[in-house]
PDB file of C-alpha atoms in Angstrom:
ATOM      1  CA  MET C   4      86.359 -30.605   9.583  1.00 42.00           C
ATOM      2  CA  GLU C   5      87.564 -27.933  12.032  1.00 46.00           C
ATOM      3  CA  ASN C   6      85.162 -25.342  10.665  1.00 48.00           C
ATOM      4  CA  GLN C   7      82.247 -27.766  10.922  1.00 48.00           C
ATOM      5  CA  THR C   8      82.935 -28.642  14.577  1.00 50.00           C
ATOM      6  CA  MET C   9      82.999 -25.021  15.781  1.00 46.00           C
ATOM      7  CA  VAL C  10      79.659 -24.083  17.308  1.00 63.00           C
ATOM      8  CA  VAL C  11      80.283 -20.457  18.277  1.00 78.00           C
ATOM      9  CA  PRO C  12      79.457 -18.116  15.389  1.00 79.00           C
ATOM     10  CA  LEU C  13      81.988 -15.423  14.572  1.00 75.00           C
ATOM     11  CA  LYS C  14      81.095 -11.833  15.326  1.00 81.00           C
ATOM     12  CA  GLN C  15      81.801  -8.795  13.189  1.00 79.00           C
ATOM     13  CA  PRO C  16      84.303  -7.536  12.275  1.00 84.00           C
ATOM     14  CA  ILE C  17      85.156 -10.848  10.609  1.00 85.00           C
ATOM     15  CA  VAL C  18      88.551 -11.183   8.916  1.00 89.00           C
ATOM     16  CA  PHE C  19      89.094 -14.173   6.647  1.00 90.00           C
ATOM     17  CA  GLU C  20      92.364 -15.720   5.554  1.00 88.00           C
ATOM     18  CA  LEU C  21      92.716 -16.932   1.985  1.00 90.00           C
ATOM     19  CA  GLU C  22      94.500 -20.231   1.564  1.00 87.00           C
ATOM     20  CA  GLY C  23      96.192 -18.908  -1.587  1.00 85.00           C
ATOM     21  CA  PHE C  24      99.338 -20.484  -3.024  1.00 86.00           C
ATOM     22  CA  ASP C  25     102.123 -22.288  -1.212  1.00 86.00           C
ATOM     23  CA  VAL C  26     104.948 -19.978  -2.241  1.00 85.00           C
ATOM     24  CA  PRO C  27     108.484 -21.435  -1.902  1.00 85.00           C
ATOM     25  CA  PRO C  28     110.970 -19.113  -0.152  1.00 85.00           C
ATOM     26  CA  GLY C  29     112.469 -16.593  -2.540  1.00 85.00           C
ATOM     27  CA  TYR C  30     109.906 -17.108  -5.314  1.00 88.00           C
ATOM     28  CA  GLY C  31     107.459 -14.420  -4.156  1.00 88.00           C
ATOM     29  CA  PRO C  32     109.007 -11.495  -6.128  1.00 91.00           C
ATOM     30  CA  LEU C  33     109.194 -13.582  -9.327  1.00 93.00           C
ATOM     31  CA  LEU C  34     105.543 -14.634  -9.059  1.00 92.00           C
ATOM     32  CA  PHE C  35     104.595 -11.031  -8.250  1.00 94.00           C
ATOM     33  CA  PHE C  36     106.363  -9.862 -11.419  1.00 95.00           C
ATOM     34  CA  LEU C  37     104.609 -12.504 -13.559  1.00 94.00           C
ATOM     35  CA  VAL C  38     101.170 -11.540 -12.226  1.00 93.00           C
ATOM     36  CA  LEU C  39     102.008  -7.837 -12.608  1.00 95.00           C
ATOM     37  CA  LEU C  40     103.066  -8.441 -16.221  1.00 95.00           C
ATOM     38  CA  THR C  41      99.852 -10.364 -16.894  1.00 94.00           C
ATOM     39  CA  TYR C  42      97.752  -7.603 -15.340  1.00 95.00           C
ATOM     40  CA  LEU C  43      99.521  -4.919 -17.380  1.00 95.00           C
ATOM     41  CA  VAL C  44      98.890  -6.915 -20.575  1.00 94.00           C
ATOM     42  CA  VAL C  45      95.192  -7.150 -19.630  1.00 94.00           C
ATOM     43  CA  LEU C  46      94.946  -3.435 -18.807  1.00 94.00           C
ATOM     44  CA  LEU C  47      96.817  -2.251 -21.892  1.00 92.00           C
ATOM     45  CA  GLY C  48      95.200  -4.713 -24.308  1.00 90.00           C
ATOM     46  CA  ASN C  49      91.595  -4.298 -23.211  1.00 92.00           C
ATOM     47  CA  GLY C  50      92.025  -0.607 -22.413  1.00 91.00           C
ATOM     48  CA  ALA C  51      93.498   0.075 -25.868  1.00 88.00           C
ATOM     49  CA  VAL C  52      90.627  -1.720 -27.640  1.00 89.00           C
ATOM     50  CA  VAL C  53      88.017   0.176 -25.604  1.00 90.00           C
ATOM     51  CA  CYS C  54      89.727   3.530 -26.313  1.00 89.00           C
ATOM     52  CA  ILE C  55      90.111   2.825 -30.041  1.00 88.00           C
ATOM     53  CA  ILE C  56      86.443   1.859 -30.373  1.00 88.00           C
ATOM     54  CA  PHE C  57      85.408   4.933 -28.365  1.00 88.00           C
ATOM     55  CA  MET C  58      87.521   7.359 -30.433  1.00 86.00           C
ATOM     56  CA  ASP C  59      86.926   5.922 -33.917  1.00 83.00           C
ATOM     57  CA  LYS C  60      83.407   6.773 -35.098  1.00 84.00           C
ATOM     58  CA  ASN C  61      83.710   4.189 -37.872  1.00 83.00           C
ATOM     59  CA  LEU C  62      83.721   1.522 -35.146  1.00 83.00           C
ATOM     60  CA  HIS C  63      80.533   2.762 -33.498  1.00 85.00           C
ATOM     61  CA  ARG C  64      78.720  -0.302 -34.805  1.00 87.00           C
ATOM     62  CA  PRO C  65      76.831  -2.999 -32.866  1.00 87.00           C
ATOM     63  CA  MET C  66      79.569  -5.632 -33.062  1.00 86.00           C
ATOM     64  CA  PHE C  67      82.289  -3.305 -31.764  1.00 88.00           C
ATOM     65  CA  VAL C  68      80.055  -1.796 -29.070  1.00 90.00           C
ATOM     66  CA  MET C  69      79.497  -5.337 -27.788  1.00 91.00           C
ATOM     67  CA  VAL C  70      83.251  -6.015 -27.992  1.00 90.00           C
ATOM     68  CA  CYS C  71      83.673  -2.915 -25.830  1.00 92.00           C
ATOM     69  CA  HIS C  72      81.306  -4.368 -23.222  1.00 93.00           C
ATOM     70  CA  LEU C  73      83.211  -7.660 -23.307  1.00 92.00           C
ATOM     71  CA  MET C  74      86.523  -5.858 -22.720  1.00 92.00           C
ATOM     72  CA  VAL C  75      85.046  -3.945 -19.770  1.00 94.00           C
ATOM     73  CA  CYS C  76      83.885  -7.279 -18.372  1.00 94.00           C
ATOM     74  CA  ASP C  77      87.413  -8.677 -18.777  1.00 93.00           C
ATOM     75  CA  LEU C  78      88.826  -5.685 -16.908  1.00 95.00           C
ATOM     76  CA  LEU C  79      86.329  -6.272 -14.093  1.00 95.00           C
ATOM     77  CA  GLY C  80      87.358  -9.904 -13.652  1.00 93.00           C
ATOM     78  CA  ALA C  81      91.113  -9.280 -13.790  1.00 94.00           C
ATOM     79  CA  THR C  82      91.007  -6.208 -11.525  1.00 95.00           C
ATOM     80  CA  THR C  83      88.951  -8.076  -8.945  1.00 94.00           C
ATOM     81  CA  VAL C  84      91.534 -10.850  -8.487  1.00 93.00           C
ATOM     82  CA  LEU C  85      95.004  -9.991  -9.802  1.00 94.00           C
ATOM     83  CA  PRO C  86      95.941  -6.949  -7.623  1.00 93.00           C
ATOM     84  CA  ARG C  87      95.210  -8.882  -4.415  1.00 92.00           C
ATOM     85  CA  LEU C  88      97.082 -11.876  -5.802  1.00 92.00           C
ATOM     86  CA  MET C  89     100.093  -9.607  -6.359  1.00 93.00           C
ATOM     87  CA  MET C  90      99.937  -8.523  -2.715  1.00 91.00           C
ATOM     88  CA  HIS C  91      99.830 -12.181  -1.706  1.00 90.00           C
ATOM     89  CA  PHE C  92     103.014 -12.988  -3.645  1.00 91.00           C
ATOM     90  CA  LEU C  93     104.932  -9.830  -2.707  1.00 88.00           C
ATOM     91  CA  MET C  94     103.959  -9.344   0.941  1.00 85.00           C
ATOM     92  CA  GLY C  95     102.368 -12.663   1.901  1.00 83.00           C
ATOM     93  CA  GLN C  96      99.073 -10.827   2.459  1.00 84.00           C
ATOM     94  CA  LYS C  97      96.291 -13.384   2.808  1.00 88.00           C
ATOM     95  CA  ARG C  98      93.863 -11.632   5.118  1.00 90.00           C
ATOM     96  CA  ILE C  99      90.689 -10.072   3.798  1.00 92.00           C
ATOM     97  CA  ALA C 100      87.837  -8.459   5.724  1.00 92.00           C
ATOM     98  CA  TYR C 101      84.233  -9.598   5.379  1.00 91.00           C
ATOM     99  CA  ALA C 102      82.977  -6.701   3.205  1.00 91.00           C
ATOM    100  CA  PRO C 103      85.878  -6.860   0.693  1.00 92.00           C
ATOM    101  CA  ALA C 104      85.493 -10.657   0.600  1.00 93.00           C
ATOM    102  CA  ILE C 105      81.804 -10.392  -0.311  1.00 93.00           C
ATOM    103  CA  THR C 106      82.612  -7.655  -2.843  1.00 94.00           C
ATOM    104  CA  GLN C 107      85.339  -9.743  -4.476  1.00 95.00           C
ATOM    105  CA  GLY C 108      83.093 -12.797  -4.644  1.00 93.00           C
ATOM    106  CA  PHE C 109      80.227 -10.731  -6.091  1.00 95.00           C
ATOM    107  CA  CYS C 110      82.470  -9.216  -8.787  1.00 95.00           C
ATOM    108  CA  VAL C 111      84.059 -12.557  -9.729  1.00 94.00           C
ATOM    109  CA  HIS C 112      80.658 -14.198 -10.172  1.00 94.00           C
ATOM    110  CA  THR C 113      79.305 -11.151 -12.030  1.00 95.00           C
ATOM    111  CA  TYR C 114      82.253 -11.402 -14.414  1.00 95.00           C
ATOM    112  CA  GLY C 115      81.570 -15.107 -14.994  1.00 92.00           C
ATOM    113  CA  VAL C 116      77.888 -14.552 -15.745  1.00 94.00           C
ATOM    114  CA  ALA C 117      78.270 -11.307 -17.709  1.00 95.00           C
ATOM    115  CA  VAL C 118      80.810 -12.875 -20.079  1.00 93.00           C
ATOM    116  CA  GLN C 119      78.230 -15.490 -21.015  1.00 93.00           C
ATOM    117  CA  THR C 120      75.280 -13.096 -21.349  1.00 95.00           C
ATOM    118  CA  ILE C 121      77.339 -10.701 -23.495  1.00 94.00           C
ATOM    119  CA  LEU C 122      78.538 -13.574 -25.703  1.00 92.00           C
ATOM    120  CA  GLY C 123      74.900 -14.643 -26.069  1.00 93.00           C
ATOM    121  CA  VAL C 124      73.929 -11.156 -27.225  1.00 93.00           C
ATOM    122  CA  MET C 125      76.889 -11.109 -29.629  1.00 90.00           C
ATOM    123  CA  ALA C 126      75.725 -14.426 -31.125  1.00 90.00           C
ATOM    124  CA  TYR C 127      72.299 -12.914 -31.786  1.00 90.00           C
ATOM    125  CA  ASP C 128      73.948  -9.881 -33.427  1.00 89.00           C
ATOM    126  CA  ARG C 129      76.069 -12.099 -35.713  1.00 86.00           C
ATOM    127  CA  TYR C 130      72.988 -14.161 -36.610  1.00 87.00           C
ATOM    128  CA  VAL C 131      71.041 -11.071 -37.688  1.00 88.00           C
ATOM    129  CA  ALA C 132      74.078  -9.657 -39.559  1.00 85.00           C
ATOM    130  CA  VAL C 133      74.642 -12.824 -41.606  1.00 82.00           C
ATOM    131  CA  CYS C 134      71.117 -14.204 -41.991  1.00 83.00           C
ATOM    132  CA  GLU C 135      69.242 -10.901 -42.353  1.00 84.00           C
ATOM    133  CA  PRO C 136      71.834  -8.555 -43.913  1.00 80.00           C
ATOM    134  CA  LEU C 137      69.292  -6.324 -45.652  1.00 80.00           C
ATOM    135  CA  ARG C 138      67.276  -5.837 -42.450  1.00 87.00           C
ATOM    136  CA  TYR C 139      70.284  -5.713 -40.095  1.00 86.00           C
ATOM    137  CA  HIS C 140      70.263  -1.954 -39.465  1.00 87.00           C
ATOM    138  CA  THR C 141      66.489  -1.978 -39.121  1.00 89.00           C
ATOM    139  CA  ILE C 142      66.562  -4.772 -36.546  1.00 89.00           C
ATOM    140  CA  MET C 143      69.755  -3.849 -34.670  1.00 88.00           C
ATOM    141  CA  THR C 144      69.017  -0.173 -34.118  1.00 88.00           C
ATOM    142  CA  SER C 145      71.038   1.919 -31.677  1.00 88.00           C
ATOM    143  CA  ALA C 146      68.239   1.720 -29.109  1.00 90.00           C
ATOM    144  CA  ARG C 147      67.907  -2.058 -29.422  1.00 90.00           C
ATOM    145  CA  LEU C 148      71.676  -2.462 -29.225  1.00 90.00           C
ATOM    146  CA  HIS C 149      71.910  -0.564 -25.940  1.00 91.00           C
ATOM    147  CA  ILE C 150      68.876  -2.395 -24.567  1.00 93.00           C
ATOM    148  CA  CYS C 151      70.504  -5.765 -25.348  1.00 93.00           C
ATOM    149  CA  CYS C 152      73.816  -4.767 -23.740  1.00 93.00           C
ATOM    150  CA  THR C 153      72.071  -3.303 -20.700  1.00 94.00           C
ATOM    151  CA  LEU C 154      69.976  -6.446 -20.283  1.00 95.00           C
ATOM    152  CA  ALA C 155      73.129  -8.582 -20.437  1.00 95.00           C
ATOM    153  CA  TRP C 156      74.545  -6.693 -17.455  1.00 96.00           C
ATOM    154  CA  ILE C 157      71.236  -6.488 -15.557  1.00 96.00           C
ATOM    155  CA  VAL C 158      70.641 -10.235 -15.870  1.00 95.00           C
ATOM    156  CA  ALA C 159      74.161 -10.922 -14.576  1.00 95.00           C
ATOM    157  CA  LEU C 160      73.822  -8.491 -11.672  1.00 96.00           C
ATOM    158  CA  LEU C 161      70.377  -9.748 -10.662  1.00 96.00           C
ATOM    159  CA  LEU C 162      71.368 -13.421 -10.775  1.00 95.00           C
ATOM    160  CA  ILE C 163      74.434 -12.793  -8.605  1.00 95.00           C
ATOM    161  CA  ALA C 164      72.550 -10.437  -6.265  1.00 95.00           C
ATOM    162  CA  VAL C 165      70.067 -13.243  -5.555  1.00 94.00           C
ATOM    163  CA  LEU C 166      72.945 -15.706  -5.098  1.00 93.00           C
ATOM    164  CA  PHE C 167      74.646 -13.504  -2.508  1.00 93.00           C
ATOM    165  CA  SER C 168      71.376 -12.635  -0.782  1.00 92.00           C
ATOM    166  CA  PHE C 169      71.596 -16.093   0.797  1.00 89.00           C
ATOM    167  CA  HIS C 170      74.568 -14.818   2.832  1.00 87.00           C
ATOM    168  CA  MET C 171      72.240 -12.653   4.897  1.00 83.00           C
ATOM    169  CA  ASN C 172      71.897 -13.830   8.503  1.00 83.00           C
ATOM    170  CA  VAL C 173      74.058 -16.924   7.841  1.00 86.00           C
ATOM    171  CA  PRO C 174      76.363 -17.420  10.862  1.00 87.00           C
ATOM    172  CA  LEU C 175      79.973 -18.202  10.024  1.00 87.00           C
ATOM    173  CA  CYS C 176      82.173 -20.456  12.135  1.00 86.00           C
ATOM    174  CA  GLY C 177      85.451 -20.491  10.203  1.00 86.00           C
ATOM    175  CA  ARG C 178      87.978 -17.992   8.911  1.00 88.00           C
ATOM    176  CA  THR C 179      90.065 -19.901   6.355  1.00 87.00           C
ATOM    177  CA  ILE C 180      88.778 -19.576   2.791  1.00 89.00           C
ATOM    178  CA  LYS C 181      90.175 -22.553   0.896  1.00 86.00           C
ATOM    179  CA  HIS C 182      90.618 -20.766  -2.377  1.00 86.00           C
ATOM    180  CA  VAL C 183      92.850 -18.222  -4.125  1.00 90.00           C
ATOM    181  CA  TYR C 184      90.054 -15.655  -4.159  1.00 90.00           C
ATOM    182  CA  CYS C 185      86.675 -15.294  -2.472  1.00 90.00           C
ATOM    183  CA  SER C 186      83.610 -16.880  -4.024  1.00 89.00           C
ATOM    184  CA  ASN C 187      80.074 -17.638  -2.967  1.00 90.00           C
ATOM    185  CA  ARG C 188      80.746 -21.301  -2.204  1.00 86.00           C
ATOM    186  CA  SER C 189      84.111 -20.783  -0.507  1.00 88.00           C
ATOM    187  CA  ILE C 190      82.530 -18.329   1.949  1.00 89.00           C
ATOM    188  CA  LEU C 191      79.395 -20.394   2.614  1.00 89.00           C
ATOM    189  CA  ASN C 192      81.586 -23.437   3.277  1.00 87.00           C
ATOM    190  CA  LEU C 193      82.458 -21.635   6.529  1.00 88.00           C
ATOM    191  CA  ALA C 194      78.795 -21.447   7.618  1.00 87.00           C
ATOM    192  CA  CYS C 195      77.761 -22.974  10.936  1.00 87.00           C
ATOM    193  CA  ILE C 196      74.593 -24.336   9.331  1.00 87.00           C
ATOM    194  CA  ALA C 197      73.762 -26.104   6.089  1.00 84.00           C
ATOM    195  CA  THR C 198      72.858 -23.854   3.136  1.00 85.00           C
ATOM    196  CA  PRO C 199      70.839 -26.122   0.801  1.00 87.00           C
ATOM    197  CA  THR C 200      68.828 -23.251  -0.735  1.00 89.00           C
ATOM    198  CA  SER C 201      71.996 -21.501  -1.881  1.00 88.00           C
ATOM    199  CA  ASN C 202      73.383 -24.777  -3.242  1.00 88.00           C
ATOM    200  CA  ILE C 203      70.241 -25.536  -5.232  1.00 91.00           C
ATOM    201  CA  TYR C 204      69.935 -21.995  -6.586  1.00 93.00           C
ATOM    202  CA  GLY C 205      73.625 -21.863  -7.511  1.00 89.00           C
ATOM    203  CA  LEU C 206      73.518 -25.149  -9.397  1.00 90.00           C
ATOM    204  CA  ALA C 207      70.210 -24.316 -11.111  1.00 92.00           C
ATOM    205  CA  MET C 208      71.457 -20.858 -12.123  1.00 92.00           C
ATOM    206  CA  THR C 209      74.755 -22.193 -13.479  1.00 89.00           C
ATOM    207  CA  TRP C 210      73.120 -25.014 -15.420  1.00 91.00           C
ATOM    208  CA  THR C 211      70.310 -22.843 -16.833  1.00 93.00           C
ATOM    209  CA  LEU C 212      72.629 -20.002 -17.823  1.00 92.00           C
ATOM    210  CA  SER C 213      75.313 -22.203 -19.399  1.00 90.00           C
ATOM    211  CA  THR C 214      72.767 -24.323 -21.253  1.00 92.00           C
ATOM    212  CA  GLY C 215      70.753 -21.310 -22.387  1.00 93.00           C
ATOM    213  CA  VAL C 216      73.790 -19.461 -23.747  1.00 92.00           C
ATOM    214  CA  PHE C 217      75.072 -22.630 -25.409  1.00 91.00           C
ATOM    215  CA  VAL C 218      71.712 -23.186 -27.137  1.00 93.00           C
ATOM    216  CA  ILE C 219      71.576 -19.551 -28.314  1.00 91.00           C
ATOM    217  CA  ILE C 220      75.123 -19.716 -29.712  1.00 90.00           C
ATOM    218  CA  ALA C 221      74.665 -23.186 -31.236  1.00 89.00           C
ATOM    219  CA  LEU C 222      71.391 -22.290 -32.978  1.00 90.00           C
ATOM    220  CA  SER C 223      72.831 -18.973 -34.174  1.00 88.00           C
ATOM    221  CA  TYR C 224      75.869 -20.613 -35.730  1.00 85.00           C
ATOM    222  CA  ILE C 225      73.899 -23.459 -37.269  1.00 86.00           C
ATOM    223  CA  ARG C 226      71.751 -20.878 -39.060  1.00 86.00           C
ATOM    224  CA  ILE C 227      74.807 -18.740 -39.889  1.00 83.00           C
ATOM    225  CA  LEU C 228      76.562 -21.720 -41.479  1.00 81.00           C
ATOM    226  CA  ARG C 229      73.439 -22.657 -43.410  1.00 82.00           C
ATOM    227  CA  ALA C 230      73.004 -19.101 -44.707  1.00 78.00           C
ATOM    228  CA  SER C 231      76.700 -18.822 -45.560  1.00 75.00           C
ATOM    229  CA  PHE C 232      76.691 -22.052 -47.576  1.00 74.00           C
ATOM    230  CA  LYS C 233      73.690 -20.846 -49.566  1.00 73.00           C
ATOM    231  CA  GLN C 234      75.315 -17.465 -50.121  1.00 66.00           C
ATOM    232  CA  SER C 235      78.655 -19.008 -51.168  1.00 63.00           C
ATOM    233  CA  ARG C 236      77.017 -20.409 -54.300  1.00 64.00           C
ATOM    234  CA  THR C 237      76.514 -16.911 -55.652  1.00 65.00           C
ATOM    235  CA  ASP C 238      79.035 -14.759 -53.772  1.00 60.00           C
ATOM    236  CA  ARG C 239      81.860 -16.622 -52.033  1.00 61.00           C
ATOM    237  CA  GLY C 240      83.721 -13.440 -51.067  1.00 57.00           C
ATOM    238  CA  THR C 241      80.798 -11.994 -49.107  1.00 54.00           C
ATOM    239  CA  SER C 242      80.144 -15.353 -47.465  1.00 54.00           C
ATOM    240  CA  ASN C 243      83.767 -15.684 -46.307  1.00 62.00           C
ATOM    241  CA  LYS C 244      83.774 -12.131 -44.961  1.00 60.00           C
ATOM    242  CA  ALA C 245      80.583 -12.804 -42.989  1.00 60.00           C
ATOM    243  CA  LEU C 246      82.038 -15.967 -41.477  1.00 64.00           C
ATOM    244  CA  GLN C 247      85.264 -14.172 -40.625  1.00 67.00           C
ATOM    245  CA  THR C 248      83.410 -11.702 -38.406  1.00 65.00           C
ATOM    246  CA  CYS C 249      82.070 -14.659 -36.393  1.00 75.00           C
ATOM    247  CA  VAL C 250      85.443 -16.337 -35.788  1.00 75.00           C
ATOM    248  CA  PRO C 251      86.629 -14.126 -32.866  1.00 78.00           C
ATOM    249  CA  HIS C 252      83.331 -14.550 -31.024  1.00 79.00           C
ATOM    250  CA  LEU C 253      83.407 -18.327 -31.371  1.00 82.00           C
ATOM    251  CA  ILE C 254      87.071 -18.589 -30.317  1.00 81.00           C
ATOM    252  CA  ILE C 255      86.450 -16.491 -27.190  1.00 85.00           C
ATOM    253  CA  TYR C 256      83.440 -18.580 -26.202  1.00 87.00           C
ATOM    254  CA  VAL C 257      85.392 -21.830 -26.660  1.00 85.00           C
ATOM    255  CA  LEU C 258      88.385 -20.496 -24.675  1.00 84.00           C
ATOM    256  CA  TYR C 259      86.130 -19.443 -21.796  1.00 85.00           C
ATOM    257  CA  GLN C 260      84.425 -22.838 -21.726  1.00 85.00           C
ATOM    258  CA  ILE C 261      87.762 -24.700 -21.846  1.00 85.00           C
ATOM    259  CA  ALA C 262      89.091 -22.645 -18.920  1.00 83.00           C
ATOM    260  CA  SER C 263      85.886 -23.349 -16.954  1.00 82.00           C
ATOM    261  CA  VAL C 264      86.029 -27.089 -17.683  1.00 83.00           C
ATOM    262  CA  ILE C 265      89.690 -27.239 -16.574  1.00 82.00           C
ATOM    263  CA  ILE C 266      88.695 -25.734 -13.216  1.00 80.00           C
ATOM    264  CA  ILE C 267      85.850 -28.229 -12.732  1.00 76.00           C
ATOM    265  CA  VAL C 268      88.006 -31.217 -13.720  1.00 78.00           C
ATOM    266  CA  SER C 269      90.917 -30.131 -11.491  1.00 76.00           C
ATOM    267  CA  TYR C 270      88.672 -30.303  -8.416  1.00 71.00           C
ATOM    268  CA  ARG C 271      87.628 -33.831  -9.341  1.00 73.00           C
ATOM    269  CA  ILE C 272      91.223 -35.184  -9.473  1.00 77.00           C
ATOM    270  CA  PRO C 273      92.601 -35.733  -5.950  1.00 76.00           C
ATOM    271  CA  SER C 274      96.179 -36.307  -7.152  1.00 78.00           C
ATOM    272  CA  ILE C 275      96.550 -32.704  -8.417  1.00 81.00           C
ATOM    273  CA  THR C 276      98.695 -30.619  -6.090  1.00 84.00           C
ATOM    274  CA  HIS C 277      97.283 -27.611  -4.269  1.00 82.00           C
ATOM    275  CA  ASN C 278      99.324 -25.082  -6.273  1.00 85.00           C
ATOM    276  CA  ILE C 279      98.337 -26.561  -9.632  1.00 86.00           C
ATOM    277  CA  ARG C 280      94.677 -26.605  -8.616  1.00 85.00           C
ATOM    278  CA  SER C 281      94.984 -22.987  -7.457  1.00 85.00           C
ATOM    279  CA  PHE C 282      96.638 -22.060 -10.759  1.00 87.00           C
ATOM    280  CA  PHE C 283      93.823 -23.705 -12.723  1.00 86.00           C
ATOM    281  CA  SER C 284      91.249 -21.813 -10.651  1.00 86.00           C
ATOM    282  CA  ILE C 285      92.451 -18.438 -11.967  1.00 88.00           C
ATOM    283  CA  LEU C 286      92.715 -19.495 -15.617  1.00 87.00           C
ATOM    284  CA  PHE C 287      89.218 -18.294 -16.573  1.00 85.00           C
ATOM    285  CA  ILE C 288      90.074 -14.865 -15.126  1.00 89.00           C
ATOM    286  CA  VAL C 289      93.513 -14.674 -16.783  1.00 90.00           C
ATOM    287  CA  ILE C 290      93.316 -16.375 -20.196  1.00 88.00           C
ATOM    288  CA  PRO C 291      90.209 -14.755 -21.799  1.00 88.00           C
ATOM    289  CA  PRO C 292      91.080 -11.163 -20.722  1.00 90.00           C
ATOM    290  CA  THR C 293      94.658 -11.631 -21.954  1.00 91.00           C
ATOM    291  CA  ILE C 294      93.811 -13.207 -25.311  1.00 88.00           C
ATOM    292  CA  ASN C 295      90.541 -11.468 -26.245  1.00 87.00           C
ATOM    293  CA  PRO C 296      92.139  -8.157 -27.371  1.00 87.00           C
ATOM    294  CA  ILE C 297      94.722 -10.086 -29.406  1.00 85.00           C
ATOM    295  CA  ILE C 298      92.033 -12.174 -31.107  1.00 82.00           C
ATOM    296  CA  TYR C 299      89.928  -9.160 -32.075  1.00 79.00           C
ATOM    297  CA  GLY C 300      93.007  -7.129 -32.998  1.00 73.00           C
ATOM    298  CA  LEU C 301      94.282  -9.832 -35.345  1.00 68.00           C
ATOM    299  CA  VAL C 302      91.042 -11.117 -36.867  1.00 70.00           C
ATOM    300  CA  SER C 303      88.987  -7.913 -37.138  1.00 72.00           C
ATOM    301  CA  LYS C 304      90.343  -5.978 -40.112  1.00 73.00           C
ATOM    302  CA  ASP C 305      88.459  -2.786 -39.193  1.00 74.00           C
ATOM    303  CA  LEU C 306      89.803  -2.745 -35.641  1.00 77.00           C
ATOM    304  CA  ARG C 307      93.312  -3.657 -36.767  1.00 75.00           C
ATOM    305  CA  THR C 308      93.288  -0.892 -39.392  1.00 77.00           C
ATOM    306  CA  SER C 309      92.109   1.653 -36.824  1.00 79.00           C
ATOM    307  CA  ILE C 310      94.853   0.651 -34.364  1.00 74.00           C
ATOM    308  CA  VAL C 311      97.566   0.896 -37.037  1.00 75.00           C
ATOM    309  CA  LYS C 312      96.169   4.224 -38.249  1.00 76.00           C
ATOM    310  CA  ARG C 313      96.139   5.776 -34.772  1.00 71.00           C
ATOM    311  CA  PHE C 314      99.603   4.440 -33.985  1.00 68.00           C
ATOM    312  CA  SER C 315     100.949   5.832 -37.291  1.00 69.00           C
ATOM    313  CA  ILE C 316      99.418   9.252 -36.587  1.00 62.00           C
ATOM    314  CA  ARG C 317     101.042   9.397 -33.148  1.00 60.00           C
ATOM    315  CA  VAL C 318     104.424   8.315 -34.498  1.00 54.00           C
ATOM    316  CA  GLY C 319     104.103  10.885 -37.281  1.00 55.00           C
ATOM    317  CA  HIS C 320     103.376  13.678 -34.761  1.00 58.00           C
ATOM    318  CA  LYS C 321     106.436  12.736 -32.709  1.00 58.00           C
ATOM    319  CA  ASN C 322     108.667  12.798 -35.773  1.00 55.00           C
TER     320      ASN C 322
END
């Protein structure tokens, strides 16, 4: 209410203050350590997968190239939020200038959209691999692969660029961002004027993107299951192997959607405490980047074999 009653727009340089967590006295270092540990797991896990795929020429295949893009996306999301969250817990730092706030919001939203567009492209790749195995290398050429991955990023960047273009010339009358990190809506909530165009575009973009990706993935897996059942009548081993390559992709998509739904539901339940709601709000940035490398490392035999091989070589050199 205070932000809405202020009539004098703020002038640059604007410095916001994130609401963040309510940290009990003495718990800051512990929370800092937990976030640091999480961030290190994300960096090491995703970084290791990217390096292994880059170094092993046997993994220079469409599926693993797309996994590489997904891991880079995970690193973007975690790096955008977790280091500043560590500063918040360790030093109580809640202030953030206007430009870094816009940058953080842009990167967080880009991460959210790019994850979905990349997963959509991966679903198409799995569909071609299972349903058109003889034509797979003809359809998914190196050029087409890079075009698909580039389009996934371009679509994400363009959608978010348009979303944040609505910030131009919008006067702000408040400084307190009621969130753990900066986002489009949390910043525009401080506007002196109503922003209906941004609201409509944001909702339309979110609904269209989520529905579109869901339809692509659903149709792909319906056809994959149908093709696998037909193939299992003659060659069960090949059918099971084809389905196994789809499992990591499906698990990651489901985990991301569950984390997103938890965030939405938490904001609809007034009885949830501020800290719990804040914790839920970072789940979609923490859980997928932490678990994705583990999922692909455990389920993908080729990737797992390459990791073990490289680790064995290094241990052998040391001995």
